[in-house]
Amino acid sequence: MGSLAVMAGSPKALAELLSEAEHAIALTGAGMSTESGIPDFRSADGVWQKVDPMEVASLQTFITEPQRFWQFHRPRIDMLSGVDPNSAHVAIAELQRRGLLRSLITQNIDRLHSKAGSTDVIEVHGSLSRGECLQCKAMTTLGELVAKADGADDGVPRCDDCGFQLKSGVVMFGESLPPAEITAAYEAAERADVILVVGSSLQVAPVSELPAMVHQGGGRLAILTEGDTPYDEVADVRLRGKAGVQLSETVAALDAV
Ligand code: NAD
């Protein structure tokens, strides 16, 4: 580990950190999937530049203006469903397969980690994989949800049981996070001696607090994003650049560690 100080920005340093950890976990965000063609929220060409997702993808808008909500959400379902995992997802799955990542927590709702072969993904912001009714708790498949939206004059899918507008399994701004997933994420962070953050600006609480938990518990931080995060000063390994390149090089470096 003595060489970390001079290599703290290299894939080799990350490989070393992961191979020496006893309980490393990863937290991923939207930057993980930009190389698959899904824009993140806060980069220069991110979704935020065109529309404020905090407003249009919010519980408030869903309740009061369901048609506006679904005008934003319906094309996103097609966009998010039609993409493939990239080399960053593949590398994370490989790190899991080698036993070097004990838990994988994602803020992403695109299911690309699972498509790349990752298992037991903790999806703290929900997932596109289903539809649900906030009023009577009825559930639908994603296919049923899309068919209902496309079959409705106003583009708003409605519940067969109670008639209320349906939502997808994606957590909206202003909505509570799924309790089982957030509990699993906190438990993983409590046990972790290393947390690897990939592609998150760490702006969205409470998930953004996980690195602080690990740091305060004496664990170490590795951060891989193109942009800045509030934890850059305390990171033990700080990688910048494309997640796909950096993580592929990390996997390659592991064999040499
Ligand atoms: P964010 O947009 O706030 O931050 C993304 C970070 O990733 C930035 O620091 C950016 O510089 C970096 N980045 C972008 N492309 C990168 C790349 N190829 N390699 C390395 N770094 C890269 O994202 P966030 O922190 O995840 O917060 C956005 C919220 O919106 C999340 O809650 C998430 O659920 C949701 N979201 C999800 C998706 C998705 O599922 N793919 C897409 C957009 C937004």
Short mmCIF file of C-alpha atoms and ligand atoms in Angstrom, two decimals:
data_model
loop_
_atom_site.label_atom_id
_atom_site.label_comp_id
_atom_site.label_asym_id
_atom_site.label_seq_id
_atom_site.Cartn_x
_atom_site.Cartn_y
_atom_site.Cartn_z
CA MET A 1 0.00 0.00 0.00
CA GLY A 2 3.00 2.29 0.36
CA SER A 3 2.85 3.21 -3.32
CA LEU A 4 -0.71 4.54 -3.03
CA ALA A 5 0.40 8.07 -2.27
CA VAL A 6 2.04 8.46 -5.66
CA MET A 7 -0.59 6.52 -7.61
CA ALA A 8 -3.77 7.71 -5.93
CA GLY A 9 -5.24 8.73 -9.26
CA SER A 10 -4.55 5.55 -11.20
CA PRO A 11 -6.52 2.38 -11.92
CA LYS A 12 -3.61 0.51 -10.32
CA ALA A 13 -4.21 2.35 -7.03
CA LEU A 14 -7.88 1.41 -7.19
CA ALA A 15 -7.00 -2.21 -7.93
CA GLU A 16 -4.67 -2.20 -4.92
CA LEU A 17 -7.29 -0.65 -2.66
CA LEU A 18 -9.92 -3.21 -3.69
CA SER A 19 -7.63 -6.20 -3.41
CA GLU A 20 -6.59 -5.21 0.13
CA ALA A 21 -10.14 -4.49 1.31
CA GLU A 22 -12.07 -7.00 3.36
CA HIS A 23 -15.48 -5.56 2.67
CA ALA A 24 -15.53 -3.22 -0.32
CA ILE A 25 -18.82 -1.91 -1.67
CA ALA A 26 -19.72 0.20 -4.70
CA LEU A 27 -22.17 3.03 -5.15
CA THR A 28 -23.00 3.97 -8.73
CA GLY A 29 -24.88 6.83 -10.33
CA ALA A 30 -25.99 8.19 -13.67
CA GLY A 31 -22.40 8.67 -14.94
CA MET A 32 -22.11 4.88 -15.03
CA SER A 33 -24.54 4.75 -17.93
CA THR A 34 -23.63 7.80 -20.05
CA GLU A 35 -21.34 5.57 -22.14
CA SER A 36 -24.44 3.48 -22.91
CA GLY A 37 -26.07 6.63 -24.32
CA ILE A 38 -28.21 7.59 -21.30
CA PRO A 39 -27.62 11.23 -20.34
CA ASP A 40 -26.94 11.94 -16.67
CA PHE A 41 -28.65 14.81 -14.89
CA ARG A 42 -25.90 17.28 -14.09
CA SER A 43 -23.23 17.15 -16.84
CA ALA A 44 -23.10 19.83 -19.54
CA ASP A 45 -25.27 17.74 -21.89
CA GLY A 46 -27.30 16.17 -19.06
CA VAL A 47 -31.09 16.07 -18.81
CA TRP A 48 -31.01 18.98 -16.36
CA GLN A 49 -29.94 21.39 -19.11
CA LYS A 50 -33.26 20.90 -20.92
CA VAL A 51 -35.76 20.31 -18.12
CA ASP A 52 -35.59 20.32 -14.34
CA PRO A 53 -36.19 16.66 -13.40
CA MET A 54 -36.72 17.68 -9.79
CA GLU A 55 -39.83 19.47 -10.97
CA VAL A 56 -41.22 17.28 -13.74
CA ALA A 57 -40.21 13.91 -12.24
CA SER A 58 -41.63 14.84 -8.85
CA LEU A 59 -44.40 13.39 -6.71
CA GLN A 60 -46.07 16.80 -6.76
CA THR A 61 -46.25 16.90 -10.58
CA PHE A 62 -47.35 13.24 -10.71
CA ILE A 63 -50.29 14.01 -8.38
CA THR A 64 -51.35 17.39 -9.75
CA GLU A 65 -50.32 17.19 -13.44
CA PRO A 66 -50.15 13.48 -14.36
CA GLN A 67 -50.29 14.24 -18.07
CA ARG A 68 -47.18 16.46 -17.86
CA PHE A 69 -45.42 13.85 -15.74
CA TRP A 70 -46.17 11.11 -18.27
CA GLN A 71 -45.15 13.31 -21.25
CA PHE A 72 -41.66 13.39 -19.68
CA HIS A 73 -41.61 9.83 -18.37
CA ARG A 74 -43.07 7.81 -21.29
CA PRO A 75 -40.23 8.56 -23.82
CA ARG A 76 -37.69 7.97 -21.03
CA ILE A 77 -39.02 4.42 -20.60
CA ASP A 78 -38.29 3.67 -24.28
CA MET A 79 -34.90 5.38 -24.11
CA LEU A 80 -33.88 3.53 -20.94
CA SER A 81 -35.18 0.17 -22.17
CA GLY A 82 -33.38 0.21 -25.50
CA VAL A 83 -29.79 0.44 -24.29
CA ASP A 84 -27.06 -2.05 -23.49
CA PRO A 85 -24.57 -2.16 -20.61
CA ASN A 86 -21.16 -0.63 -21.31
CA SER A 87 -17.66 -1.69 -20.31
CA ALA A 88 -18.04 0.00 -16.90
CA HIS A 89 -21.03 -2.23 -16.03
CA VAL A 90 -19.11 -5.26 -17.29
CA ALA A 91 -16.10 -4.34 -15.12
CA ILE A 92 -18.26 -3.88 -12.01
CA ALA A 93 -19.86 -7.30 -12.63
CA GLU A 94 -16.36 -8.78 -12.95
CA LEU A 95 -15.27 -7.18 -9.64
CA GLN A 96 -18.35 -8.71 -8.01
CA ARG A 97 -17.64 -12.08 -9.62
CA ARG A 98 -14.09 -12.00 -8.21
CA GLY A 99 -15.50 -11.32 -4.73
CA LEU A 100 -13.90 -7.88 -4.59
CA LEU A 101 -17.20 -6.01 -4.24
CA ARG A 102 -19.46 -7.32 -1.50
CA SER A 103 -22.44 -5.05 -2.20
CA LEU A 104 -23.50 -3.01 -5.20
CA ILE A 105 -25.74 -0.02 -4.52
CA THR A 106 -27.03 1.97 -7.46
CA GLN A 107 -29.00 5.16 -7.87
CA ASN A 108 -29.71 4.14 -11.45
CA ILE A 109 -33.06 2.85 -12.54
CA ASP A 110 -31.94 1.54 -15.93
CA ARG A 111 -31.27 -2.12 -14.88
CA LEU A 112 -27.96 -2.11 -16.77
CA HIS A 113 -26.00 -3.59 -13.86
CA SER A 114 -28.26 -6.65 -13.90
CA LYS A 115 -28.10 -6.86 -17.70
CA ALA A 116 -24.28 -6.91 -17.39
CA GLY A 117 -24.44 -9.87 -15.00
CA SER A 118 -24.31 -8.19 -11.58
CA THR A 119 -26.33 -9.89 -8.88
CA ASP A 120 -28.10 -8.62 -5.75
CA VAL A 121 -28.15 -5.03 -7.00
CA ILE A 122 -29.53 -2.67 -4.34
CA GLU A 123 -31.63 -0.24 -6.39
CA VAL A 124 -32.17 2.61 -3.95
CA HIS A 125 -34.09 4.77 -6.43
CA GLY A 126 -36.28 1.93 -7.63
CA SER A 127 -36.31 0.40 -11.08
CA LEU A 128 -38.15 0.52 -14.34
CA SER A 129 -39.07 -3.12 -14.02
CA ARG A 130 -42.67 -2.65 -12.85
CA GLY A 131 -45.66 -0.33 -12.53
CA GLU A 132 -47.50 0.47 -9.33
CA CYS A 133 -50.50 2.34 -7.95
CA LEU A 134 -49.74 4.72 -5.10
CA GLN A 135 -53.38 4.68 -4.00
CA CYS A 136 -54.34 0.98 -3.76
CA LYS A 137 -50.80 -0.53 -4.06
CA ALA A 138 -51.74 -2.68 -7.10
CA MET A 139 -48.72 -3.74 -9.20
CA THR A 140 -48.33 -4.22 -12.95
CA THR A 141 -45.54 -5.37 -15.23
CA LEU A 142 -43.65 -2.75 -17.20
CA GLY A 143 -45.30 -4.07 -20.37
CA GLU A 144 -48.79 -3.55 -18.92
CA LEU A 145 -47.86 -0.06 -17.74
CA VAL A 146 -46.60 0.97 -21.18
CA ALA A 147 -49.66 -0.55 -22.93
CA LYS A 148 -51.98 1.40 -20.62
CA ALA A 149 -50.10 4.67 -21.23
CA ASP A 150 -50.10 4.17 -25.00
CA GLY A 151 -53.79 3.22 -24.97
CA ALA A 152 -54.93 6.28 -22.98
CA ASP A 153 -56.14 9.43 -24.78
CA ASP A 154 -54.10 11.63 -22.43
CA GLY A 155 -51.11 9.27 -22.19
CA VAL A 156 -51.73 8.61 -18.48
CA PRO A 157 -51.91 4.91 -17.45
CA ARG A 158 -54.58 4.22 -14.85
CA CYS A 159 -55.08 1.49 -12.28
CA ASP A 160 -57.65 -1.22 -13.20
CA ASP A 161 -58.65 -1.55 -9.55
CA CYS A 162 -59.10 2.04 -8.35
CA GLY A 163 -58.67 4.28 -11.42
CA PHE A 164 -55.82 6.33 -9.95
CA GLN A 165 -52.89 7.21 -12.24
CA LEU A 166 -50.13 4.59 -12.26
CA LYS A 167 -46.42 5.23 -11.88
CA SER A 168 -43.40 3.13 -12.75
CA GLY A 169 -41.19 1.59 -10.05
CA VAL A 170 -38.83 4.56 -10.35
CA VAL A 171 -38.74 6.67 -7.17
CA MET A 172 -39.87 10.23 -7.89
CA PHE A 173 -38.34 13.32 -6.31
CA GLY A 174 -40.34 13.94 -3.11
CA GLU A 175 -41.21 10.25 -2.72
CA SER A 176 -39.77 8.03 0.03
CA LEU A 177 -36.99 5.64 -0.92
CA PRO A 178 -37.90 1.92 -0.80
CA PRO A 179 -37.32 0.98 2.88
CA ALA A 180 -35.79 -2.47 2.28
CA GLU A 181 -33.28 -1.12 -0.23
CA ILE A 182 -32.25 1.90 1.83
CA THR A 183 -31.83 -0.31 4.91
CA ALA A 184 -29.67 -2.72 2.89
CA ALA A 185 -27.58 0.20 1.61
CA TYR A 186 -26.98 1.57 5.11
CA GLU A 187 -26.13 -1.88 6.47
CA ALA A 188 -23.62 -2.38 3.65
CA ALA A 189 -22.03 1.01 4.37
CA GLU A 190 -21.79 0.22 8.09
CA ARG A 191 -19.79 -2.93 7.31
CA ALA A 192 -17.65 -1.47 4.52
CA ASP A 193 -13.95 -0.72 4.83
CA VAL A 194 -13.87 0.68 1.27
CA ILE A 195 -16.53 2.40 -0.80
CA LEU A 196 -16.04 2.90 -4.53
CA VAL A 197 -18.23 5.65 -5.97
CA VAL A 198 -18.65 5.63 -9.75
CA GLY A 199 -20.51 8.24 -11.79
CA SER A 200 -22.38 10.05 -9.05
CA SER A 201 -22.05 13.74 -8.25
CA LEU A 202 -23.10 12.76 -4.71
CA GLN A 203 -25.67 15.54 -4.63
CA VAL A 204 -28.78 13.43 -4.03
CA ALA A 205 -29.40 12.62 -0.33
CA PRO A 206 -29.64 10.33 1.53
CA VAL A 207 -27.53 8.07 -0.72
CA SER A 208 -24.90 10.79 -0.97
CA GLU A 209 -24.30 10.29 2.77
CA LEU A 210 -23.02 6.72 2.36
CA PRO A 211 -19.40 7.78 1.60
CA ALA A 212 -19.43 9.91 4.76
CA MET A 213 -20.60 6.91 6.79
CA VAL A 214 -17.76 4.77 5.48
CA HIS A 215 -15.20 7.56 5.96
CA GLN A 216 -16.35 8.32 9.52
CA GLY A 217 -16.20 4.61 10.32
CA GLY A 218 -12.51 4.57 9.40
CA GLY A 219 -13.01 3.14 5.89
CA ARG A 220 -11.49 4.45 2.69
CA LEU A 221 -13.02 6.18 -0.29
CA ALA A 222 -12.39 5.74 -3.99
CA ILE A 223 -14.19 8.12 -6.35
CA LEU A 224 -14.39 7.84 -10.12
CA THR A 225 -16.30 10.63 -11.83
CA GLU A 226 -15.56 13.15 -14.53
CA GLY A 227 -16.97 15.98 -12.43
CA ASP A 228 -16.33 17.15 -8.87
CA THR A 229 -17.94 15.72 -5.75
CA PRO A 230 -18.12 17.09 -2.18
CA TYR A 231 -15.83 14.22 -1.04
CA ASP A 232 -12.89 14.82 -3.40
CA GLU A 233 -10.66 16.22 -0.65
CA VAL A 234 -11.00 13.16 1.56
CA ALA A 235 -10.88 10.50 -1.17
CA ASP A 236 -8.01 8.02 -0.86
CA VAL A 237 -8.15 7.24 -4.56
CA ARG A 238 -9.53 9.83 -6.97
CA LEU A 239 -9.92 8.81 -10.60
CA ARG A 240 -11.19 11.13 -13.29
CA GLY A 241 -12.17 10.24 -16.83
CA LYS A 242 -14.49 7.73 -18.44
CA ALA A 243 -15.78 5.03 -16.12
CA GLY A 244 -15.59 2.40 -18.87
CA VAL A 245 -11.90 3.01 -19.52
CA GLN A 246 -10.87 3.45 -15.87
CA LEU A 247 -12.71 0.40 -14.58
CA SER A 248 -11.55 -1.83 -17.44
CA GLU A 249 -7.98 -0.78 -16.64
CA THR A 250 -8.63 -1.48 -12.97
CA VAL A 251 -9.69 -5.04 -13.75
CA ALA A 252 -6.61 -5.45 -15.96
CA ALA A 253 -4.38 -4.06 -13.17
CA LEU A 254 -5.77 -6.51 -10.61
CA ASP A 255 -3.90 -9.42 -12.11
CA ALA A 256 -0.67 -7.48 -11.59
CA VAL A 257 -1.37 -6.41 -7.98
P1 NAD B 1 -25.43 13.14 -11.62
O1 NAD B 1 -25.94 13.45 -12.98
O2 NAD B 1 -25.73 14.08 -10.53
O3 NAD B 1 -23.84 12.97 -11.68
C1 NAD B 1 -23.22 12.16 -12.64
C2 NAD B 1 -21.73 12.19 -12.37
O4 NAD B 1 -21.11 11.26 -13.23
C3 NAD B 1 -21.09 13.55 -12.65
O5 NAD B 1 -20.09 13.78 -11.67
C4 NAD B 1 -20.43 13.35 -14.03
O6 NAD B 1 -19.28 14.15 -14.17
C5 NAD B 1 -20.07 11.91 -13.96
N1 NAD B 1 -19.97 11.24 -15.26
C6 NAD B 1 -20.75 11.37 -16.36
N2 NAD B 1 -20.38 10.51 -17.32
C7 NAD B 1 -19.29 9.84 -16.82
C8 NAD B 1 -18.46 8.81 -17.33
N3 NAD B 1 -18.62 8.30 -18.55
N4 NAD B 1 -17.45 8.35 -16.54
C9 NAD B 1 -17.25 8.86 -15.29
N5 NAD B 1 -18.04 9.82 -14.75
C10 NAD B 1 -19.05 10.30 -15.51
O7 NAD B 1 -25.91 11.67 -11.28
P2 NAD B 1 -26.36 11.02 -9.90
O8 NAD B 1 -25.46 11.44 -8.79
O9 NAD B 1 -26.56 9.58 -10.17
O10 NAD B 1 -27.78 11.69 -9.61
C11 NAD B 1 -28.78 11.70 -10.59
C12 NAD B 1 -30.08 11.06 -10.14
O11 NAD B 1 -30.89 10.80 -11.28
C13 NAD B 1 -29.87 9.72 -9.52
O12 NAD B 1 -30.69 9.69 -8.41
C14 NAD B 1 -30.34 8.69 -10.53
O13 NAD B 1 -31.27 7.82 -9.93
C15 NAD B 1 -31.12 9.46 -11.55
N6 NAD B 1 -30.68 9.19 -12.95
C16 NAD B 1 -30.53 7.88 -13.35
C17 NAD B 1 -30.13 7.60 -14.63
C18 NAD B 1 -29.97 6.16 -15.03
O14 NAD B 1 -30.62 5.29 -14.46
N7 NAD B 1 -29.08 5.85 -15.98
C19 NAD B 1 -29.87 8.63 -15.54
C20 NAD B 1 -30.05 9.96 -15.12
C21 NAD B 1 -30.45 10.21 -13.80
#
